PDB file of C-alpha atoms in Angstrom:
ATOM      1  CA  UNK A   1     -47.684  64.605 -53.446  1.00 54.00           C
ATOM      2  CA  UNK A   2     -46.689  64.820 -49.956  1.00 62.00           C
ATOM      3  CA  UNK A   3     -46.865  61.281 -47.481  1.00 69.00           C
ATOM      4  CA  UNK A   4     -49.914  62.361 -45.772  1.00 76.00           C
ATOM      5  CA  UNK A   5     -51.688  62.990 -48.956  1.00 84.00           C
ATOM      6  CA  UNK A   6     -50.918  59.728 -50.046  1.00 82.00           C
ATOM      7  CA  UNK A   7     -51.452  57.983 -47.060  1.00 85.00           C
ATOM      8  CA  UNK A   8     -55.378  60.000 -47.150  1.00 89.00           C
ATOM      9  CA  UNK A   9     -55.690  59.021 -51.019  1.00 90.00           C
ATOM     10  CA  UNK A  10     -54.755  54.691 -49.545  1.00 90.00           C
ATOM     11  CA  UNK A  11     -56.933  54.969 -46.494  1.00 92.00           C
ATOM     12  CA  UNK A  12     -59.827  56.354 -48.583  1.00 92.00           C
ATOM     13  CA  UNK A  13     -59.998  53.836 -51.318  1.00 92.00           C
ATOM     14  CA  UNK A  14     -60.784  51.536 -48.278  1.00 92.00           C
ATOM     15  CA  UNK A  15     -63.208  53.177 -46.195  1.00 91.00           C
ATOM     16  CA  UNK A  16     -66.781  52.092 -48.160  1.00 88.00           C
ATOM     17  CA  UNK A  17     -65.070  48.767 -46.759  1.00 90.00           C
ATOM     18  CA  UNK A  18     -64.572  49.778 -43.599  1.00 93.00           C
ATOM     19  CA  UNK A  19     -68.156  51.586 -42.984  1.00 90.00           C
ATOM     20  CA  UNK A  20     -69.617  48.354 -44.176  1.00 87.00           C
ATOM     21  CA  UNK A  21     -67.573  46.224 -41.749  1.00 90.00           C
ATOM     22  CA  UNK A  22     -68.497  48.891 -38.973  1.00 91.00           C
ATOM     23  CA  UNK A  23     -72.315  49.406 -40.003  1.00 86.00           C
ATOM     24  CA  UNK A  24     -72.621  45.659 -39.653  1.00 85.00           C
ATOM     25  CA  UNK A  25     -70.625  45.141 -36.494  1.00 88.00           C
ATOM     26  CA  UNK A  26     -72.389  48.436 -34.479  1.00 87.00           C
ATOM     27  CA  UNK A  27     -75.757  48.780 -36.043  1.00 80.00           C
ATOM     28  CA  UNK A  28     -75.269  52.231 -36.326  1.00 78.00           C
ATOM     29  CA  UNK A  29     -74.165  54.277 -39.486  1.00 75.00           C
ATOM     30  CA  UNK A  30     -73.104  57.475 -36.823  1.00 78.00           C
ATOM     31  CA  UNK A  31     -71.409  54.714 -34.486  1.00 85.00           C
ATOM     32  CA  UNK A  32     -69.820  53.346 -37.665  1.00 87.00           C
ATOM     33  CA  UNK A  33     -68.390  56.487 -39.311  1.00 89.00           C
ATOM     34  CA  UNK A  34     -66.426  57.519 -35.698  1.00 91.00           C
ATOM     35  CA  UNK A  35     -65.238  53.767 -35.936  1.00 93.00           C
ATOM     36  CA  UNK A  36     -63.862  54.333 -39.115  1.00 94.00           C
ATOM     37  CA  UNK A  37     -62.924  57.827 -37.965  1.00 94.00           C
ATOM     38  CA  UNK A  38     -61.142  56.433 -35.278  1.00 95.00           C
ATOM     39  CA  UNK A  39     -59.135  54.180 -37.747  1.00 94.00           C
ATOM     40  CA  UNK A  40     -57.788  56.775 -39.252  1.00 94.00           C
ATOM     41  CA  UNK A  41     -55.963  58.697 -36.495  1.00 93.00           C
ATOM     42  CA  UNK A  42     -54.507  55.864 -35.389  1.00 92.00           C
ATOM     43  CA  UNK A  43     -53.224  55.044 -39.029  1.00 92.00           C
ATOM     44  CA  UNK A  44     -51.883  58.653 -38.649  1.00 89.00           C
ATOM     45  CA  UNK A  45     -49.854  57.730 -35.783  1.00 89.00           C
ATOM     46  CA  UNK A  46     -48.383  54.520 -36.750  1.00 87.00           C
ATOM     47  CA  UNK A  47     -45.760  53.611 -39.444  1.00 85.00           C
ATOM     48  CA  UNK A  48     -47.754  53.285 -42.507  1.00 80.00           C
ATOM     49  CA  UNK A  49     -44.360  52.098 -44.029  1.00 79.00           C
ATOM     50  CA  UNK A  50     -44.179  49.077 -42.113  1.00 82.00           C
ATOM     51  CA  UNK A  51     -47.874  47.684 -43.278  1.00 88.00           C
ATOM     52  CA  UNK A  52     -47.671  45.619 -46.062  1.00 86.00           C
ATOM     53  CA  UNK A  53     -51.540  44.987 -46.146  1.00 90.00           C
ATOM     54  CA  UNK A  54     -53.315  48.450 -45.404  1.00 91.00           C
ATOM     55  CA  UNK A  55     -56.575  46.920 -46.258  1.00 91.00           C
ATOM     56  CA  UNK A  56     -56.615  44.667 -43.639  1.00 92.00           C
ATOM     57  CA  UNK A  57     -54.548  46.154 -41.001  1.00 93.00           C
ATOM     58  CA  UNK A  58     -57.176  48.718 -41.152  1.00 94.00           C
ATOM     59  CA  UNK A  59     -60.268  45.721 -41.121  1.00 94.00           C
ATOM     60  CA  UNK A  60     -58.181  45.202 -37.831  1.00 94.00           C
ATOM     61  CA  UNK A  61     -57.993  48.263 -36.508  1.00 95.00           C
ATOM     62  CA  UNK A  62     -61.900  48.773 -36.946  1.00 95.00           C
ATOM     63  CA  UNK A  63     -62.866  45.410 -35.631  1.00 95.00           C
ATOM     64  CA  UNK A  64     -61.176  46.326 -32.612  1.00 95.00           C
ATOM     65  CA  UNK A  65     -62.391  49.696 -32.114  1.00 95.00           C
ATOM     66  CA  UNK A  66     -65.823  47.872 -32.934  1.00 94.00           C
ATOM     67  CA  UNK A  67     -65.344  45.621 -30.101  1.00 93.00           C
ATOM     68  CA  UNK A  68     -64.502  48.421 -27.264  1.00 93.00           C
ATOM     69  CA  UNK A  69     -67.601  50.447 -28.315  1.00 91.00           C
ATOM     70  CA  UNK A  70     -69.772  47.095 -27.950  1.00 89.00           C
ATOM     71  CA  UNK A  71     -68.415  46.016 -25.229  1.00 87.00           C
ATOM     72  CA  UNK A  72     -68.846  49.849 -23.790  1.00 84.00           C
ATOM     73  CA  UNK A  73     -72.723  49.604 -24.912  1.00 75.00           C
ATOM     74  CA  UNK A  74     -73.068  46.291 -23.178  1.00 61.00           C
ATOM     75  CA  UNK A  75     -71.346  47.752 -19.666  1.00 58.00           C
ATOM     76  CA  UNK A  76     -73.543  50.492 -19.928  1.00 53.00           C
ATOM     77  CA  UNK A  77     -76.960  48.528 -20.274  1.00 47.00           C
ATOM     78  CA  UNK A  78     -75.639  46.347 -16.976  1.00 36.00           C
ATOM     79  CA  UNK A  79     -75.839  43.261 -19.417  1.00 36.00           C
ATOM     80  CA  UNK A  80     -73.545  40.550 -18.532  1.00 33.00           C
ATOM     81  CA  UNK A  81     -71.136  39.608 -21.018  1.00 29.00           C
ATOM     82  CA  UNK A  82     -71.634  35.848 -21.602  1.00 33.00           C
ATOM     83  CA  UNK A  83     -68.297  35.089 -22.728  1.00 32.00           C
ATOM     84  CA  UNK A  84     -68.854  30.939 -22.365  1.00 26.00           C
ATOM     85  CA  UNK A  85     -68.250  28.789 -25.263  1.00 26.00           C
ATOM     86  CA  UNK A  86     -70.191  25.999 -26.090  1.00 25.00           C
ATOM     87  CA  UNK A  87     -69.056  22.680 -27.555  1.00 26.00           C
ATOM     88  CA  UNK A  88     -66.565  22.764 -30.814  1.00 28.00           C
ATOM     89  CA  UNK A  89     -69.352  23.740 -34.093  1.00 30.00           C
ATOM     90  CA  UNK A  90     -68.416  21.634 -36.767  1.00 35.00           C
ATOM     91  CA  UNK A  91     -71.267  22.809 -39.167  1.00 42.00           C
ATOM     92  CA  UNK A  92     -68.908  25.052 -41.156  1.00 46.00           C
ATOM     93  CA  UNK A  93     -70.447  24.408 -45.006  1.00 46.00           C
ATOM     94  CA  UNK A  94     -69.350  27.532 -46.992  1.00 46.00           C
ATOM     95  CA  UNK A  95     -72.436  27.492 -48.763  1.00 41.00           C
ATOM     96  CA  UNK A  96     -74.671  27.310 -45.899  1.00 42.00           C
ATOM     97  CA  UNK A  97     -72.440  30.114 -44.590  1.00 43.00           C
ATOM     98  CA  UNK A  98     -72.807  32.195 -48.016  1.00 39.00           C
ATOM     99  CA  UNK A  99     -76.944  31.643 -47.553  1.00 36.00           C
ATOM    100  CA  UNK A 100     -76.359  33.116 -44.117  1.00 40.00           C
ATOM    101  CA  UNK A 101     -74.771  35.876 -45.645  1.00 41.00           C
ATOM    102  CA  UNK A 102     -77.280  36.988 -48.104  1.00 40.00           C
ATOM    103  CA  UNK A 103     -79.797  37.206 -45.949  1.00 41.00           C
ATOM    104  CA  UNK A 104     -78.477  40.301 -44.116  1.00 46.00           C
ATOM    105  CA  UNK A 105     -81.013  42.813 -43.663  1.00 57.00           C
ATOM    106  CA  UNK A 106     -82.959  44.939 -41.016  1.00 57.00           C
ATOM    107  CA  UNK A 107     -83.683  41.813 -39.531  1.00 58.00           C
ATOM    108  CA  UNK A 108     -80.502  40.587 -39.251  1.00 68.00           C
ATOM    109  CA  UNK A 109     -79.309  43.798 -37.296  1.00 68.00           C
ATOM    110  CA  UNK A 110     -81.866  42.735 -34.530  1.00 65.00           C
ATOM    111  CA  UNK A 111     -80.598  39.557 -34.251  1.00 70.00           C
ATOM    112  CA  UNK A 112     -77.139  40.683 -34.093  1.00 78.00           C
ATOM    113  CA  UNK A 113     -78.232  42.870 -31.175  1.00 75.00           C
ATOM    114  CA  UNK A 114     -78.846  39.550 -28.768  1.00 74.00           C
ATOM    115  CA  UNK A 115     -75.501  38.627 -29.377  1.00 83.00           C
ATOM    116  CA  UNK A 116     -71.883  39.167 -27.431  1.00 87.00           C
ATOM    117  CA  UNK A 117     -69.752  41.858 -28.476  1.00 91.00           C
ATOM    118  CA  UNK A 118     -67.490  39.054 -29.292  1.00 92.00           C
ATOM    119  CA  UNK A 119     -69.476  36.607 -31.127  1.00 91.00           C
ATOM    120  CA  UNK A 120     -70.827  39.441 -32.944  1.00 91.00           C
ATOM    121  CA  UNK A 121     -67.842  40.576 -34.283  1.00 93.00           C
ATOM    122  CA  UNK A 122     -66.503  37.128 -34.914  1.00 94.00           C
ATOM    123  CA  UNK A 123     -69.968  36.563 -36.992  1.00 92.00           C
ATOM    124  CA  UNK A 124     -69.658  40.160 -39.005  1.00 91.00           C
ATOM    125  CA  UNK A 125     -65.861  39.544 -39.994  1.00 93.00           C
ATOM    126  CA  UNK A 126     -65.960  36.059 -41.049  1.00 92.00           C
ATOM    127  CA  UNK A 127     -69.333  34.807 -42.468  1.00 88.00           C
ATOM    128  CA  UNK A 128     -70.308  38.426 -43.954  1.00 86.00           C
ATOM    129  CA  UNK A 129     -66.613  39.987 -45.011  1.00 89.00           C
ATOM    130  CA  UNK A 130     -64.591  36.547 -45.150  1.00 88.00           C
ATOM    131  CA  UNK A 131     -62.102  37.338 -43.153  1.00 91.00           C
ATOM    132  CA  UNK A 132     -60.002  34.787 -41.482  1.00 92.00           C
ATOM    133  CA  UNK A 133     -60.559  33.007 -38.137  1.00 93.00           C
ATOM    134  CA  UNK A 134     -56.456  33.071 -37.521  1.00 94.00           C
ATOM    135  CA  UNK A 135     -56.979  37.207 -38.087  1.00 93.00           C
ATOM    136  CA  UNK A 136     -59.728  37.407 -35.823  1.00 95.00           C
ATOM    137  CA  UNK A 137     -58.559  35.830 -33.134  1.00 94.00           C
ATOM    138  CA  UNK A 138     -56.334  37.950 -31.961  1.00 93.00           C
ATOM    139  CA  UNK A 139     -58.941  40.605 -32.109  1.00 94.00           C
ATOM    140  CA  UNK A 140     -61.528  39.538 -29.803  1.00 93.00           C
ATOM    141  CA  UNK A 141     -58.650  37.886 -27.827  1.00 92.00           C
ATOM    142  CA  UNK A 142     -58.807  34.660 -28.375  1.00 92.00           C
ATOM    143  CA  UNK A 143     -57.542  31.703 -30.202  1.00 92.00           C
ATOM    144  CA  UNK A 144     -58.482  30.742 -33.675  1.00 92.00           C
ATOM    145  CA  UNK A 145     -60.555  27.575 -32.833  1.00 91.00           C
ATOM    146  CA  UNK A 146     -62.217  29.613 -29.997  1.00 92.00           C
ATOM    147  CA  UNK A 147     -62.989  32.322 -32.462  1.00 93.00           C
ATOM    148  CA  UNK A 148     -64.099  30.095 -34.816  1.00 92.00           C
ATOM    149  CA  UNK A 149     -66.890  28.867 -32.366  1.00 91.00           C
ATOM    150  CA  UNK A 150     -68.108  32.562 -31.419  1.00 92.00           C
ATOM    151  CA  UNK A 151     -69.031  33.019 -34.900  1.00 92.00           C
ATOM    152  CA  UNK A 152     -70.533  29.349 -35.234  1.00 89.00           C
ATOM    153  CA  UNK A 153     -72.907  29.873 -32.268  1.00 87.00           C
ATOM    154  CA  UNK A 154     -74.142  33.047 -33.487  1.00 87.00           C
ATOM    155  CA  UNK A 155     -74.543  32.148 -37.047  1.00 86.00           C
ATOM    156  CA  UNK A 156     -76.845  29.243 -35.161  1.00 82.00           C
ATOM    157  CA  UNK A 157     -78.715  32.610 -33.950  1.00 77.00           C
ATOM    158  CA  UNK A 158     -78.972  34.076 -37.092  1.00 77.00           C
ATOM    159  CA  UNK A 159     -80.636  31.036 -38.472  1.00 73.00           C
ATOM    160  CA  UNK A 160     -82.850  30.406 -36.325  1.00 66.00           C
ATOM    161  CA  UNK A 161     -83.769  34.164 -34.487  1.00 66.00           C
ATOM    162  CA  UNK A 162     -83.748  36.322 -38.240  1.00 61.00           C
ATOM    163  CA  UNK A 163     -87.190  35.815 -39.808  1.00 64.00           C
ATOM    164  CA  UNK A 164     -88.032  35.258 -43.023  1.00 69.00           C
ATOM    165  CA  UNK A 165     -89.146  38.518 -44.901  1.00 72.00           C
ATOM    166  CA  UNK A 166     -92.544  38.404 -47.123  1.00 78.00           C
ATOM    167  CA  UNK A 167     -92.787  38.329 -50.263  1.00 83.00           C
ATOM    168  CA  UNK A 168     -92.400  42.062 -51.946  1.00 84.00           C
ATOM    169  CA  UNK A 169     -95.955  42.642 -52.582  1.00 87.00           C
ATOM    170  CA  UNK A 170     -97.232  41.589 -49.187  1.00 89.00           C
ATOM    171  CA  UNK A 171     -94.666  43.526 -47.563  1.00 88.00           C
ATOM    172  CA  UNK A 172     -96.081  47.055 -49.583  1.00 90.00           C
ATOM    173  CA  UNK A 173     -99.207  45.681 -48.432  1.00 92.00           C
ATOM    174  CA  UNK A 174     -98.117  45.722 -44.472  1.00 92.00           C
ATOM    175  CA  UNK A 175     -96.435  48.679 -44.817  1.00 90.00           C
ATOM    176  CA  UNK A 176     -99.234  50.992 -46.685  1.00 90.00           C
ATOM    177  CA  UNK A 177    -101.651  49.730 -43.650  1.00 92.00           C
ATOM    178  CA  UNK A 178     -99.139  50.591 -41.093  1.00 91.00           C
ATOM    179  CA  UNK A 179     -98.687  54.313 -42.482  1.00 88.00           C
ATOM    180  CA  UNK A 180    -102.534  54.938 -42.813  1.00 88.00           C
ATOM    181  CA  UNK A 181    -102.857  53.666 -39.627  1.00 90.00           C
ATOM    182  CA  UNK A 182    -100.332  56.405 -38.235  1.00 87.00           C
ATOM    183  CA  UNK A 183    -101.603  58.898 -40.595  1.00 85.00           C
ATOM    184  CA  UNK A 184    -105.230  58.306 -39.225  1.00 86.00           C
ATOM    185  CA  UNK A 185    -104.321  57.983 -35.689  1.00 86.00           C
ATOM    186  CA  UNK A 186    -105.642  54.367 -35.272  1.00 89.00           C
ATOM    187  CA  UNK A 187    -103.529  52.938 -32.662  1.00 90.00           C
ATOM    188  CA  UNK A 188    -105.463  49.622 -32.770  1.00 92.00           C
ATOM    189  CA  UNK A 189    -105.094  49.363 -36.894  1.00 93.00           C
ATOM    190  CA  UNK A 190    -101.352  49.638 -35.773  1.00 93.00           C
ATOM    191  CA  UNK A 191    -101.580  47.090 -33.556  1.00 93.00           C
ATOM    192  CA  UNK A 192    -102.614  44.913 -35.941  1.00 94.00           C
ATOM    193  CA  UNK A 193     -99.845  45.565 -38.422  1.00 94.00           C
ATOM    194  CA  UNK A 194     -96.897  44.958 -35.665  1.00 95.00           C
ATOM    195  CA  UNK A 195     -95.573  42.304 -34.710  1.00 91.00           C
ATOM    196  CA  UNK A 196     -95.560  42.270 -30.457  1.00 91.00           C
ATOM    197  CA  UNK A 197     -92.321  41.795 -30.192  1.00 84.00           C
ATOM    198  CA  UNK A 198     -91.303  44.864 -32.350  1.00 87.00           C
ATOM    199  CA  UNK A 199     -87.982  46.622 -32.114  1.00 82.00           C
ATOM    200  CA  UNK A 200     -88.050  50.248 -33.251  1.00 85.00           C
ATOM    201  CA  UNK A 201     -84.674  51.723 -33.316  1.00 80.00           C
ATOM    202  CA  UNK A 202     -83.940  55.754 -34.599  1.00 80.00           C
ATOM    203  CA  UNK A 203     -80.491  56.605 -35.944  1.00 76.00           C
ATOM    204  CA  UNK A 204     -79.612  60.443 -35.445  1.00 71.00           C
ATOM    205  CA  UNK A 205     -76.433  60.122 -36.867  1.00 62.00           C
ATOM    206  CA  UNK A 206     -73.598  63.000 -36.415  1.00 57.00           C
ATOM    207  CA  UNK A 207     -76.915  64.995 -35.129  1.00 53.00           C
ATOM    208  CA  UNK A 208     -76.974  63.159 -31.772  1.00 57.00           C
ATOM    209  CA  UNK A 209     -74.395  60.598 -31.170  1.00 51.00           C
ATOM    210  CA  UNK A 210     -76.900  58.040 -29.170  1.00 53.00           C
ATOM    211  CA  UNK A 211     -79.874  55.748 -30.632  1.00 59.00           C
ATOM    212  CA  UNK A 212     -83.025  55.674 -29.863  1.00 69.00           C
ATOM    213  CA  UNK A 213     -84.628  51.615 -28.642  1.00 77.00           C
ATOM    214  CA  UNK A 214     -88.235  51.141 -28.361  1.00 83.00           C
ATOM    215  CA  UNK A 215     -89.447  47.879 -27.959  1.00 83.00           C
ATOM    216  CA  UNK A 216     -93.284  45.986 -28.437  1.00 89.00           C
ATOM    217  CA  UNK A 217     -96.219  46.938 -30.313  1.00 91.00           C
ATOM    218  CA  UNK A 218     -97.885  49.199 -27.653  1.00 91.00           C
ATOM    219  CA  UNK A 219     -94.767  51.425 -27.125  1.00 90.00           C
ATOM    220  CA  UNK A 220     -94.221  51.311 -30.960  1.00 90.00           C
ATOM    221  CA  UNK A 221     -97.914  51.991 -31.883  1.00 90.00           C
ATOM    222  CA  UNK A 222     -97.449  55.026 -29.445  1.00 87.00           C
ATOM    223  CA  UNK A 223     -94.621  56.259 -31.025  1.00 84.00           C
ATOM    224  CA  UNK A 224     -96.335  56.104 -34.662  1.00 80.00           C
ATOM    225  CA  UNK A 225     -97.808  59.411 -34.222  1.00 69.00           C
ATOM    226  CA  UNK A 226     -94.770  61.211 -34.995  1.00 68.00           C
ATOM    227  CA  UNK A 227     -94.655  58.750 -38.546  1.00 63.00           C
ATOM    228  CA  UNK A 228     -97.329  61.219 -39.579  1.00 61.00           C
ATOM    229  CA  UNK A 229     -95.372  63.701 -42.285  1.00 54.00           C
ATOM    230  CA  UNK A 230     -93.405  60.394 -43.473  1.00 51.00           C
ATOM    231  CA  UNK A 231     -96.877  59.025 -44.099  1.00 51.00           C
ATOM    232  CA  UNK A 232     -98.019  62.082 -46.065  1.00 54.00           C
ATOM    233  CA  UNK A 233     -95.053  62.299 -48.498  1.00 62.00           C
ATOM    234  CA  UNK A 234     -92.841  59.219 -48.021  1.00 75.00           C
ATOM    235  CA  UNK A 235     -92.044  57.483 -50.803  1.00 83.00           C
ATOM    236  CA  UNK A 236     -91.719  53.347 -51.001  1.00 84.00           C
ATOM    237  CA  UNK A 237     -88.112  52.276 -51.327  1.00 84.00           C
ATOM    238  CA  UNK A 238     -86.116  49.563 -51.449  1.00 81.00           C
ATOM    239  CA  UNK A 239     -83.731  49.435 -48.782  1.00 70.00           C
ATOM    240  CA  UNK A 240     -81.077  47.004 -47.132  1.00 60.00           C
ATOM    241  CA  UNK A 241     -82.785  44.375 -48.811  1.00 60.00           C
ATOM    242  CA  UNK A 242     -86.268  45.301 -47.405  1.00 69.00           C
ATOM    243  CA  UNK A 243     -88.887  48.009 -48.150  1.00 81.00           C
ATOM    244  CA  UNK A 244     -88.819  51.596 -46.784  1.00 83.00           C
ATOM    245  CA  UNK A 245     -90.383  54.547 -46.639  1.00 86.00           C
ATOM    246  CA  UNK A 246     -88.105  57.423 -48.167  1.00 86.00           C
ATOM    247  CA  UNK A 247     -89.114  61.224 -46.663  1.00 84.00           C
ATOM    248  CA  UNK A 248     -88.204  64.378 -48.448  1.00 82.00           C
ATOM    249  CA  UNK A 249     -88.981  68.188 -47.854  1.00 79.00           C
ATOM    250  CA  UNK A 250     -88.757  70.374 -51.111  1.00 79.00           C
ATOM    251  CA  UNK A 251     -87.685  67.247 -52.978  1.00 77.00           C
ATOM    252  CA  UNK A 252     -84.489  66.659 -50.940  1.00 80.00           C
ATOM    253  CA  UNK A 253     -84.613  63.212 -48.503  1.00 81.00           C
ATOM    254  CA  UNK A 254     -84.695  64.162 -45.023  1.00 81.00           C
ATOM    255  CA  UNK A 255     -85.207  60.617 -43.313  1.00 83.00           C
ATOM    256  CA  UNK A 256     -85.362  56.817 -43.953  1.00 84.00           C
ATOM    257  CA  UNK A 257     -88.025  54.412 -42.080  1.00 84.00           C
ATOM    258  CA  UNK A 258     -86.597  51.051 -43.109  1.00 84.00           C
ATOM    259  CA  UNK A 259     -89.043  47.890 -42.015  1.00 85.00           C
ATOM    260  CA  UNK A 260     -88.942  44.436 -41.853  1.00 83.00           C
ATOM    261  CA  UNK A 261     -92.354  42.571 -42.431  1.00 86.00           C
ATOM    262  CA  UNK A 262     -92.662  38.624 -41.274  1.00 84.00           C
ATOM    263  CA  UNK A 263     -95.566  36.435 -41.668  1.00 87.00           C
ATOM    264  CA  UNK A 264     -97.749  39.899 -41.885  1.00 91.00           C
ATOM    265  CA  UNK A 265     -96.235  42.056 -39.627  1.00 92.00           C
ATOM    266  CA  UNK A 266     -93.763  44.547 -39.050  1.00 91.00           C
ATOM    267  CA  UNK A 267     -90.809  42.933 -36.800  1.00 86.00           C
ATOM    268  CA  UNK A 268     -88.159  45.787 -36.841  1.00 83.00           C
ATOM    269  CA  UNK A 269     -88.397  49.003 -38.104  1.00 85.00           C
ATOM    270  CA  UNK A 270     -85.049  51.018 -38.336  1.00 82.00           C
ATOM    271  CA  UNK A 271     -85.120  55.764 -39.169  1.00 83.00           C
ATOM    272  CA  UNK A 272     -82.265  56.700 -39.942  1.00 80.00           C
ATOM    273  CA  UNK A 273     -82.799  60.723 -39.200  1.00 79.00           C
ATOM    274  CA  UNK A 274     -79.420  62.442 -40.583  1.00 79.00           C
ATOM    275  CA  UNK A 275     -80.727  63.811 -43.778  1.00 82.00           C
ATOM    276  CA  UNK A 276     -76.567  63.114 -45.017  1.00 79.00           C
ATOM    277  CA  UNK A 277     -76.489  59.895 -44.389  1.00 75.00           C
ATOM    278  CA  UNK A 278     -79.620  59.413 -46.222  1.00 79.00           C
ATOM    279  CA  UNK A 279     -78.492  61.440 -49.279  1.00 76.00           C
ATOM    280  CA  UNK A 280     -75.998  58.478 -49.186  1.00 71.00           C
ATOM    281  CA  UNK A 281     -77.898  55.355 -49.046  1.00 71.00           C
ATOM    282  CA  UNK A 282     -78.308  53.572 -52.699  1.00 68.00           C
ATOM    283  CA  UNK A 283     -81.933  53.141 -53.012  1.00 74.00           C
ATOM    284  CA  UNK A 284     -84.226  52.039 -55.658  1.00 77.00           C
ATOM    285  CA  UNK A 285     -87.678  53.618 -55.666  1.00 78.00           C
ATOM    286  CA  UNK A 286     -91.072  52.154 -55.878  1.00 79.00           C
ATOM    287  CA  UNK A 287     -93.460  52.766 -58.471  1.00 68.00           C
TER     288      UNK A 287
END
């Protein structure tokens, strides 16, 4: 076996890690895989002999690469990037940060989105992957104490911005209204379903490298129309820890609509539209 074979076999026993840390950190499963792409040719061109943790020189190496492309999708939107840090957090209870943790979800992905690039990151690596604050300081630039407050004041976010998802049952319930309201056309039955703050967001994948934002219940509603063949033939899934609706054309899945439902209403909804990356998901169908 020659080195680069080897070096292939190492870096792919770690890349479900990686697309994990990358899915989490960009929101994006295309976005993610050139992330972890990207990881890869620069392993290439380094000295893999010299790395006596490849697992997480390569967490590194994608945080970083994580942090350019956020920080490139913030400059682009003409946001300001709030890099200001508050007062030291000292509410750092491991099991309050493990509860944090499991909650992780569609709804947690919008969340994320109202965050820095850095506090983001800082969030994603420590309270979701346990990595350390002394590692990811010097990847957002900063100094471990500092670090640890960019993750503090966005798990404070989290807690208080992610909502609380229904219970199973009412959640098929929200979502079987919401796709006969599409499949009938009924934009005020739609209305009713969505919540009006409502952030719809359409992963292409490696078919087109940008995502699609739409935002409140009117633009939403609007958009439903196209939810039409989903509505026909999807299929209920559990996805992400929320329900779904799986589409498929001559039995193979084409596309995902992933939803969060809160106190009755849809508050995200997430299509992932690369028929691959859906082949790829691990879901567990609805009876």
């Amino acid at each position: 076996m020659d080195d680069t074979t080897f070096l292939a076999e190492r870096f792919d026993a770690n890349r479900a890690h990686l697309r994990a840390v990358a899915y989490r950190a960009l929101g994006s499963m295309s976005e993610a895989e050139d992330a972890v792409q990207e990881a890869w040719l620069r392993l290439q061109r380094s000295d893999a002999s010299g790395i006596a943790n490849l697992g997480g020189w390569l967490t590194t190496v994608v945080g970083r690469v994580c942090l350019d492309m956020l920080r490139s999708r913030s400059s682009r939107r003409e946001d300001p990037l709030d890099d200001h840090l508050p007062e030291a957090v000292t509410d750092d209870d491991p099991e309050h940060e493990a509860v944090v943790a499991d909650s992780v979800g569609l709804a947690l992905l919008v969340v994320l989105e109202t965050l820095t690039p850095a506090e983001r990151l800082a969030f994603v690596l420590h309270d979701l992957f346990g990595v350390a604050f002394e590692e990811i300081a010097p990847i957002v630039g900063r100094t471990p104490a500092a670090a640890r407050q960019l993750a503090g004041r966005a798990r404070r976010r989290v807690r208080t911005g992610a909502p609380a998802p229904d219970d199973l049952s009412r959640q098929r319930e929200v979502v079987d209204a919401f796709m006969a309201a599409a499949r009938g056309g009924d934009f005020d039955a739609l209305l009713a379903v969505l919540d009006p703050d409502v952030v719809l967001r359409v992963d292409f994948g490696a078919l087109k490298p940008e995502r699609a934002v739409v935002r409140g219940a009117a633009a939403v509603a609007g958009r439903a129309l196209r939810f039409r063949s989903a509505s026909r033939a999807g299929r209920q899934v559990l996805v992400d820890g929320g329900l779904g609706v799986l589409s498929s054309e001559n039995g193979v899945p084409v596309s995902l609509l992933g939803m969060t439902v809160s106190g009755g209403r849809i508050v995200a909804i997430h299509i992932l539209a690369d028929p691959d990356r859906v082949r790829d998901l691990d879901l567990i169908e609805l009876d």
